[in-house]
Coordinates of C-alpha atoms and ligand atoms in Angstrom, one line a residue:
X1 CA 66.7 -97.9 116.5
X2 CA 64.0 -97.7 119.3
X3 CA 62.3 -100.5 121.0
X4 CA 59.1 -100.8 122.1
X5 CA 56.4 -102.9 123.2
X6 CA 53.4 -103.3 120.9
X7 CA 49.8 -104.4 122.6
X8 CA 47.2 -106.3 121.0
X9 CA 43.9 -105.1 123.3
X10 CA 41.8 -107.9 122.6
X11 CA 38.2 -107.9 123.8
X12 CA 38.0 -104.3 124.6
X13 CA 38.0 -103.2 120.5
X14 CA 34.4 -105.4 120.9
X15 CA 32.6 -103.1 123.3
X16 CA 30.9 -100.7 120.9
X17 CA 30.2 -97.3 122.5
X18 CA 32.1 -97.8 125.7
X19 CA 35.9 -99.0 123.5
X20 CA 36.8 -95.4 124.3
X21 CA 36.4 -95.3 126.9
X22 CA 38.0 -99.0 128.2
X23 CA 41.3 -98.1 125.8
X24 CA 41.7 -94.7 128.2
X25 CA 41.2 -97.0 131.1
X26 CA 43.8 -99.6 130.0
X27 CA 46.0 -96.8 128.7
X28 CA 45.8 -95.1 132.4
X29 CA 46.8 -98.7 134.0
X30 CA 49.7 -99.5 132.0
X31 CA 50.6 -95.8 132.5
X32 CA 49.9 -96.3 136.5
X33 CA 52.0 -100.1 136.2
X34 CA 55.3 -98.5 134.9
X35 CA 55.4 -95.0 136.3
X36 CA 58.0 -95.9 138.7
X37 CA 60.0 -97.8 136.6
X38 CA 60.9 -94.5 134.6
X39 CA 59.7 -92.6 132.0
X40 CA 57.8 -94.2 128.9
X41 CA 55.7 -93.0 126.3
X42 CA 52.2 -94.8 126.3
X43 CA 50.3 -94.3 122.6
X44 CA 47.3 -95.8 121.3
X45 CA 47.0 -96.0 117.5
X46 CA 44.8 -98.1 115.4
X47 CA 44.0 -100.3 117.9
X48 CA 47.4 -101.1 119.4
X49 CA 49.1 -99.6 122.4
X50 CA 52.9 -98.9 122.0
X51 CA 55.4 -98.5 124.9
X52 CA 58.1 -96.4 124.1
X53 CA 61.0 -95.7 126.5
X54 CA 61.9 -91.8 126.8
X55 CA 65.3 -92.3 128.2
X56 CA 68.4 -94.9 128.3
X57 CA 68.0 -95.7 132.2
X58 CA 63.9 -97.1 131.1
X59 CA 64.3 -100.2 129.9
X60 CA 61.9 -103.1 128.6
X61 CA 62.9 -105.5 130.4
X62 CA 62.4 -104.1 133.3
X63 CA 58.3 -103.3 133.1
X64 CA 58.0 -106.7 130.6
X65 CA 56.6 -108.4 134.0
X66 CA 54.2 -106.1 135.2
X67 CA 53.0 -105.2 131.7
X68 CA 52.0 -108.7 131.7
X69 CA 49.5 -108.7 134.5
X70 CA 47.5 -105.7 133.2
X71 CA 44.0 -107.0 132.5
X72 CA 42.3 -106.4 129.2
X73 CA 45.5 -107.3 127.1
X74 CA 45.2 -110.0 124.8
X75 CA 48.7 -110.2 123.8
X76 CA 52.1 -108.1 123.9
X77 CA 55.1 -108.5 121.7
X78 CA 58.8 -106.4 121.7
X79 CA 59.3 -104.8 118.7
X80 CA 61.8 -102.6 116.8
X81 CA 60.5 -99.3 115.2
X82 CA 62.0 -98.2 112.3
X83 CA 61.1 -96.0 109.1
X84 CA 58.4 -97.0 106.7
X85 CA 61.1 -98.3 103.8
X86 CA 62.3 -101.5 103.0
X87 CA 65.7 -100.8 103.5
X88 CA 65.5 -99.1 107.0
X89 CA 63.4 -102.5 107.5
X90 CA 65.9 -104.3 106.7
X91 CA 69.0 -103.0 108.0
X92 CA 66.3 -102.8 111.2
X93 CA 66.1 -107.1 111.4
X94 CA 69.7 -107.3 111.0
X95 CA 70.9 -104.9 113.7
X96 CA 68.3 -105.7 115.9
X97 CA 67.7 -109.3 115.4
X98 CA 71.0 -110.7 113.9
X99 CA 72.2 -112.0 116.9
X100 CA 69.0 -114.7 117.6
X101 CA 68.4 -115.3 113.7
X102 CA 72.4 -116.3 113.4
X103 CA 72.1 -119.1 116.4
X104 CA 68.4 -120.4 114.6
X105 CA 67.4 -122.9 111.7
X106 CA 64.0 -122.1 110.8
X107 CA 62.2 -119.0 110.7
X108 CA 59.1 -117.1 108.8
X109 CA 58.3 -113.7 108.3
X110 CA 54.9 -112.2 108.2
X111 CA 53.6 -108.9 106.8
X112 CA 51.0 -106.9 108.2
X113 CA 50.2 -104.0 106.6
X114 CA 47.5 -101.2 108.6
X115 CA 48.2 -98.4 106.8
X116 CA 46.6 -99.5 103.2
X117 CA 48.8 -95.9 101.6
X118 CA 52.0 -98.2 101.8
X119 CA 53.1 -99.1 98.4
X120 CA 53.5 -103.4 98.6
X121 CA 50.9 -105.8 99.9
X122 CA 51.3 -107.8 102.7
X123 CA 52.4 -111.0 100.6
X124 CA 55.0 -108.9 98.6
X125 CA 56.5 -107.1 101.7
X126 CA 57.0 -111.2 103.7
X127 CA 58.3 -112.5 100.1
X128 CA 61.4 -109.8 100.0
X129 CA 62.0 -109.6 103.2
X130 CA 62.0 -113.6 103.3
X131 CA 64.6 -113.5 100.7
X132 CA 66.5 -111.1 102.1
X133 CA 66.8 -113.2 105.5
X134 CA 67.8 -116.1 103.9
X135 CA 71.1 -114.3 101.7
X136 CA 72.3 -112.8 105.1
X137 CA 71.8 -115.9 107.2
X138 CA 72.7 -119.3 105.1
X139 CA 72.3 -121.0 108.7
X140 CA 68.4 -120.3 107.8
X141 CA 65.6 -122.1 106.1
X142 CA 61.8 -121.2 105.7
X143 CA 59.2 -123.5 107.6
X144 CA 55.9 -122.0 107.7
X145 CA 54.4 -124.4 110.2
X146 CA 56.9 -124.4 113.5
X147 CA 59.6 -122.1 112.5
X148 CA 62.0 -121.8 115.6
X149 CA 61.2 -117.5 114.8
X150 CA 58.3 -115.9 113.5
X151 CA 59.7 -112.2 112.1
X152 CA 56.6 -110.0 111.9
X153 CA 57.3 -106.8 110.1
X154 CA 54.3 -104.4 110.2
X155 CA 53.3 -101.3 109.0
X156 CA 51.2 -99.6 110.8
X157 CA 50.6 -95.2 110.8
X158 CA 53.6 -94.2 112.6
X159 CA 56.2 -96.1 110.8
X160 CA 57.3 -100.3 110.4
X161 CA 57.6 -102.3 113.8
X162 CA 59.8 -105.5 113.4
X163 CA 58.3 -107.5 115.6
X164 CA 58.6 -111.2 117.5
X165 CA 58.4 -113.3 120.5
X166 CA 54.4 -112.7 120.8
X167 CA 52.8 -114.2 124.0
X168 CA 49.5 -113.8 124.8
X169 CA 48.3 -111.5 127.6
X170 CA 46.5 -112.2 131.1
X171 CA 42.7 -111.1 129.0
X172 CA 39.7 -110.0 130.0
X173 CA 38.6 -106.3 131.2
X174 CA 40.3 -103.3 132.3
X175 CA 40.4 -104.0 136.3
X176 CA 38.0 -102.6 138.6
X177 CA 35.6 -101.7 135.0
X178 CA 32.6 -104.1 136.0
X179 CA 31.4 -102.9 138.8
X180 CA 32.3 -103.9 143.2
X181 CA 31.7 -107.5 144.3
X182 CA 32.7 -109.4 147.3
X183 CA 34.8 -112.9 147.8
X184 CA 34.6 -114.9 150.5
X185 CA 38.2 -116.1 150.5
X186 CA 39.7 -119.1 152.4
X187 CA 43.7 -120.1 152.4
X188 CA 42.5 -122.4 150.3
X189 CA 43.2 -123.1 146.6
X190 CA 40.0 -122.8 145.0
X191 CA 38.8 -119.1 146.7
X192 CA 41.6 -117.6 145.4
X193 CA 41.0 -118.5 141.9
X194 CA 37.4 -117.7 141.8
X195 CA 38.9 -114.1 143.0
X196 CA 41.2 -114.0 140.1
X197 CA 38.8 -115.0 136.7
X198 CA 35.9 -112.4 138.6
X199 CA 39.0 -109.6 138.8
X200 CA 39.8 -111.0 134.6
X201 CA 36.0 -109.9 133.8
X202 CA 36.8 -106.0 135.8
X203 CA 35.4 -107.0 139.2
X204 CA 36.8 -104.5 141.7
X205 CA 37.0 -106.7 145.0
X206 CA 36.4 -106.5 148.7
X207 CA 37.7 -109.6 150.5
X208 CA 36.2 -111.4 153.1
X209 CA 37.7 -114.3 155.5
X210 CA 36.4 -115.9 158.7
X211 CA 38.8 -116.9 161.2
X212 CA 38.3 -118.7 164.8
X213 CA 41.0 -118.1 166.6
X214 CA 42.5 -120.2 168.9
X215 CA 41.4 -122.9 166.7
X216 CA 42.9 -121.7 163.0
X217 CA 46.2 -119.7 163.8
X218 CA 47.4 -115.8 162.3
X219 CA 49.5 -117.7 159.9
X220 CA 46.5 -118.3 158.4
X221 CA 45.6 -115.4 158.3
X222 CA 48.7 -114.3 156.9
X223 CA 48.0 -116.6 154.5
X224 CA 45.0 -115.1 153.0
X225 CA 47.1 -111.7 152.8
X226 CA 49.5 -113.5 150.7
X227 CA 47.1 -115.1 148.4
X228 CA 45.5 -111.4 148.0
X229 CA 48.8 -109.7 147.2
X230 CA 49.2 -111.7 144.6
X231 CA 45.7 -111.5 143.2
X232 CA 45.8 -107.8 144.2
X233 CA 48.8 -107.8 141.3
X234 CA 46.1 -108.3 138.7
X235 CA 42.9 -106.7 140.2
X236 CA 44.5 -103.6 142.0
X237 CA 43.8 -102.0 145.6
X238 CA 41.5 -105.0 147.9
X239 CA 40.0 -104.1 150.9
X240 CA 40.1 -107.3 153.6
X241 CA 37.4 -108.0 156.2
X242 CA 38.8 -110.2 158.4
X243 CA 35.6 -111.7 160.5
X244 CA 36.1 -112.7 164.6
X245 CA 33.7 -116.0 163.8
X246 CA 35.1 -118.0 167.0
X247 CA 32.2 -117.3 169.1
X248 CA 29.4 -118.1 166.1
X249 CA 31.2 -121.8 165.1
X250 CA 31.2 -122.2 169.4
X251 CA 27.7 -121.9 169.3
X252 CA 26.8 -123.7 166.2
X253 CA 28.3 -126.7 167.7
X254 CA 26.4 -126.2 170.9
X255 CA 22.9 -125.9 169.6
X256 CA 22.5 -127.0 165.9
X257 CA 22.6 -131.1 164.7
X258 CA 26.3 -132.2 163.6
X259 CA 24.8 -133.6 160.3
X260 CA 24.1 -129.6 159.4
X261 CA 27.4 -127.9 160.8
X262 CA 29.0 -127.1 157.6
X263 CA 26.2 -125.8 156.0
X264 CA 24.5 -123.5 159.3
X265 CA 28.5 -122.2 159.2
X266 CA 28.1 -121.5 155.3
X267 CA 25.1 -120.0 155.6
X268 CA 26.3 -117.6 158.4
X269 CA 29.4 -116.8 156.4
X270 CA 27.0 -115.6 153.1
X271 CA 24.8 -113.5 155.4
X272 CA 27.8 -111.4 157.2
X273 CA 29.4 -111.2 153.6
X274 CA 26.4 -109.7 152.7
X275 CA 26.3 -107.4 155.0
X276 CA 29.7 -106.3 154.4
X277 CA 29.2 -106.3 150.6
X278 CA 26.3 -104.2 150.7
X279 CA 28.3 -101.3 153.0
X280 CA 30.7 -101.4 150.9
X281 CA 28.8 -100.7 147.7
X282 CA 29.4 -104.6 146.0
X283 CA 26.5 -105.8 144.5
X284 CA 27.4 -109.6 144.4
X285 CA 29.1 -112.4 146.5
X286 CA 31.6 -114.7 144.8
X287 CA 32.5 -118.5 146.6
X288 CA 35.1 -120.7 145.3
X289 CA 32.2 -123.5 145.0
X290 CA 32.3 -126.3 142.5
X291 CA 30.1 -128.8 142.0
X292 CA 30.1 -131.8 143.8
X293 CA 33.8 -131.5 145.2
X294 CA 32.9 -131.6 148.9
X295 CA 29.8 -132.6 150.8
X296 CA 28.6 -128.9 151.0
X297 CA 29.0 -128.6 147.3
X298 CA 26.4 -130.7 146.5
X299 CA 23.4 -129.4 144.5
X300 CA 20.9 -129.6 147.2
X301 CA 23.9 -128.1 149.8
X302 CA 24.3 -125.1 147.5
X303 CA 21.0 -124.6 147.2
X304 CA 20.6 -124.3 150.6
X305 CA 23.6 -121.9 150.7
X306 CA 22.3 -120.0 148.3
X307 CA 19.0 -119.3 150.1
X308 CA 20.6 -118.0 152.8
X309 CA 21.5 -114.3 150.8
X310 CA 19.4 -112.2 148.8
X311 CA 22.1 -111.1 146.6
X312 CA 23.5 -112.8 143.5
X313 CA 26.8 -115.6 144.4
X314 CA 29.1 -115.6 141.4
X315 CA 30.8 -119.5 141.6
X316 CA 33.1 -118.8 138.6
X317 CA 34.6 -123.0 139.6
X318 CA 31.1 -124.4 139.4
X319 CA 31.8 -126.4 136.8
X320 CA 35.3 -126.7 136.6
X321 CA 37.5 -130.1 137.8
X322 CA 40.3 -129.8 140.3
X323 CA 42.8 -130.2 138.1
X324 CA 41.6 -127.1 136.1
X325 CA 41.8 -125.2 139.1
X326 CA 45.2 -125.8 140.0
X327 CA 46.5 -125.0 136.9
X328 CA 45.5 -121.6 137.2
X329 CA 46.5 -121.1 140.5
X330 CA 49.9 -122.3 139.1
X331 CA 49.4 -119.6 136.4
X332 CA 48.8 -117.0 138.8
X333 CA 51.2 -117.8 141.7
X334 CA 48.7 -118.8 144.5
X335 CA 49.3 -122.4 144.0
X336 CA 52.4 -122.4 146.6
X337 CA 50.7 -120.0 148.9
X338 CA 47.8 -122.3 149.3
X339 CA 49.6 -125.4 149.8
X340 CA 50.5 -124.1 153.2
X341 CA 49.2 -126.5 155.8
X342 CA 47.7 -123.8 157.9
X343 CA 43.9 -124.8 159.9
X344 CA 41.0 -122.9 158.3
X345 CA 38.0 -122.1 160.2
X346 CA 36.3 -125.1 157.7
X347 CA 38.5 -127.8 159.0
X348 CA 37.4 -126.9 162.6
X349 CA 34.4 -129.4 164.5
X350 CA 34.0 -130.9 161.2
X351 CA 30.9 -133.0 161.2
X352 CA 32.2 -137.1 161.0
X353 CA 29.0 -137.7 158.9
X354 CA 27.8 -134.3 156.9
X355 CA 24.8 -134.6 155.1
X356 CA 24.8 -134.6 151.3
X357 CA 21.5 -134.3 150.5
X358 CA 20.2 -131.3 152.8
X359 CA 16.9 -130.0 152.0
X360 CA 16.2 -125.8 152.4
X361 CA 13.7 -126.6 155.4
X362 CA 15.6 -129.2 157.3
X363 CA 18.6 -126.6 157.7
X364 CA 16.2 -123.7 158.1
X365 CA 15.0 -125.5 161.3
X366 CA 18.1 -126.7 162.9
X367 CA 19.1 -122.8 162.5
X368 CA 16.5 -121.3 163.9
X369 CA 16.9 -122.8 167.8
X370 CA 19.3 -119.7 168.2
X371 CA 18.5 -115.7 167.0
X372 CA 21.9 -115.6 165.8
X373 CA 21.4 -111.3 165.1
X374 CA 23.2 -111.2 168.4
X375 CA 26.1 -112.7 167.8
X376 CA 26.2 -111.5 164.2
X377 CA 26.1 -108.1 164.9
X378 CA 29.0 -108.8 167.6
X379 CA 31.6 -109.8 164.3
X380 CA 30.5 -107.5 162.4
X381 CA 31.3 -104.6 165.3
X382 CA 34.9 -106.4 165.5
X383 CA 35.9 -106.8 162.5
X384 CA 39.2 -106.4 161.5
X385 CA 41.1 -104.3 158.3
X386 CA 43.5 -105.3 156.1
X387 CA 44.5 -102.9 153.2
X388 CA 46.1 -104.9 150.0
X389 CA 47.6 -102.7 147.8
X390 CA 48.6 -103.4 144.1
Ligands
LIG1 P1 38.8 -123.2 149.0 O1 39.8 -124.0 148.3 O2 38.5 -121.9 148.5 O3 39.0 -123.2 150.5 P2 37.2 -125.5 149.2 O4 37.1 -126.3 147.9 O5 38.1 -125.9 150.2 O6 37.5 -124.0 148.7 P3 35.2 -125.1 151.2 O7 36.2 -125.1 152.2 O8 34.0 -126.0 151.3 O9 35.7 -125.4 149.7 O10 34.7 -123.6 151.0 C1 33.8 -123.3 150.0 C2 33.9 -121.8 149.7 O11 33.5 -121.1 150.9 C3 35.3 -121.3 149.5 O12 35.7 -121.4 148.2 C4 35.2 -119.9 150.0 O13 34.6 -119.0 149.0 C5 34.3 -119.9 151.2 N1 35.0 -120.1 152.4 C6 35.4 -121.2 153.0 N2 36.1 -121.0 154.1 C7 36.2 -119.6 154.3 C8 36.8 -118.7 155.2 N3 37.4 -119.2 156.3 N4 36.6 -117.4 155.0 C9 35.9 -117.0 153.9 N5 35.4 -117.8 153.0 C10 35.5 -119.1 153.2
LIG2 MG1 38.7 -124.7 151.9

């Protein structure tokens, strides 16, 4: 009696021409995921991927957690393969899943039946196996609604897989199968997030953080590595930019109106990020922006952020409410990380009275008393490094 894992791809069967090549992508990542864990077996058949381990020191549980994080799955169940008969099938459930259907109460079994030569239907195949369950284990009744086990028996081309315990997988798109785009990350827990649901639709990312030291400290920098490990657990290899931005925030408190502080600072962040996005071959910018949640979210202050780049700014949070946020950072691990009370280069000479409803020419003004080229050109020359590996 083998098991396996059994993956449902999800979205990917919907992409027409280019589904063969996204399931040889996915394929190659699980493959890439689990390599060091031992040696496994990685099949695609009829739309499924199956996990197979090739020797008693692989085990399931051991890649279960990394599986999980490999984008593009849509959900991933353990599963016992066994021969295509009713009695291997059933001597399968017993010996495999005796133990949990013998401490239960309620259970249901469902048939799926791929390959159409197999001599029952679907209803005929969950009726006798149902029966069967419920002579060898008087502890058990049927409940179709909330059984406390859902026994999924399905036979599929290369024999019957017993499965249970579905959960659904992380979603979206192979990583890095969209195309390069850049995200200007904070410690923060919104940035973070944004990162994440552009890496779920196969954005490869390049990061990008400001930091003013003396002012914000290098465990906020650390910080911003920690948040991209774990995203980098999702998205794969991230290449962080960390921008010297000290001497620009110095002199937009010297020369530009308080009133405009945040958003002169904002606007200087997208252009450098453009600049580093276009080297490195990204084609869009990506902010951790929603609506209305701070004074330089407003409409009129994202406007005038958004003026300040010629390239496209993905703000996947737009319209989402704090609460939504956080949940996901919970979901993804960044939460804790974020909470960290470590200064960000935002919190530093914030104005006391920030204006809400900027217009483009008022802020183009106030920027224009200083050629800032000079002092651009001086973070990008010092920029620092910071490779994040999966
Ligand atoms: P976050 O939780 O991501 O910090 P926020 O709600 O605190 O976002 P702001 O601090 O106003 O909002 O920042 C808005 C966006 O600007 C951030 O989501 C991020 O994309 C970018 N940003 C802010 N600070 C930095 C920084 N130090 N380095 C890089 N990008 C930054
Ligand atoms: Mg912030």
């Amino acid at each position: 009696m083998k098991e396996v894992i059994l993956i449902k791809i999800g979205e990917v069967v919907l992409k027409g021409l280019n589904k063969r090549s996204f399931e040889h992508k996915l394929i190659n990542d699980i493959k890439n995921r689990i390599e060091s864990f031992g040696s496994y077996d990685v099949k695609l058949s009829q739309s499924t991927i199956s996990i197979k381990p090739l020797s008693d020191a692989s085990s399931i549980d051991d890649i279960l957690p990394s599986v999980k994080k490999v984008l593009g799955i849509s959900s991933l169940s353990r599963a016992f393969l066994c021969d295509k008969n009713l009695d291997d099938i059933k001597q399968t459930i017993v010996e495999s899943l005796g133990d949990i259907l013998g401490s239960l109460q309620t259970f249901k079994v469902e048939a799926k039946r791929s390959d159409k030569k197999f001599y029952m239907t679907s209803p005929e195949i969950s009726k006798e196996i149902g029966w069967f369950i419920l002579q060898k284990f008087p502890n058990l009744k049927v409940n179709v609604h909330n059984p406390d086990i859902t026994v999924t028996v399905e036979i599929r081309d290369l024999g019957a897989y017993i499965r249970y315990g579905a959960e659904k997988g992380i979603g979206g798109l192979p990583k890095a199968s969209s195309g390069n785009a850049a995200i200007l990350i904070s410690g923060g827990i919104d940035s973070p997030v944004a990162a994440f649901m552009m890496a779920k639709r196969g954005i490869k990312l390049t990061a990008v953080h400001f930091a003013s030291p003396p002012y914000t400290s290098i465990r906020a920098e650390k910080k911003v590595i920690e948040l991209l490990e774990k995203i980098s657990e999702f998205s794969g290899y991230i290449k962080l930019f960390i921008v010297p931005f000290t001497k620009i925030q110095e002199k937009i408190r010297k020369v530009c109106p308080e009133e405009f502080f945040t958003l002169i600072m904002r606007r200087i962040m997208m252009n450098i990020s453009e600049k580093i996005a276009l080297n490195e071959g990204c084609s869009a910018l990506i902010t951790g922006e929603s609506l209305g949640q701070v004074a330089s979210q407003t409409l009129e202050a994202i406007v005038c952020t958004d003026c300040a780049v010629s390239m496209p700014v993905f703000r996947p949070l737009i319209g989402m409410d704090k609460e939504e946020i956080i949940t996901i950072s919970k979901r993804i691990g960044t939460y804790d990380i974020s909470i960290q009370p470590f200064e960000d280069c935002c919190t530093v000479f914030v104005p006391k009275h920030p204006k809400t409803k900027p217009k483009k020419e008022q802020v183009e003004t106030a920027e224009s008393k200083e050629n800032w080229d000079i002092l651009i050109e001086d973070a990008l020359q010092n920029l620092n490094i910071v490779d994040i590996k999966q």
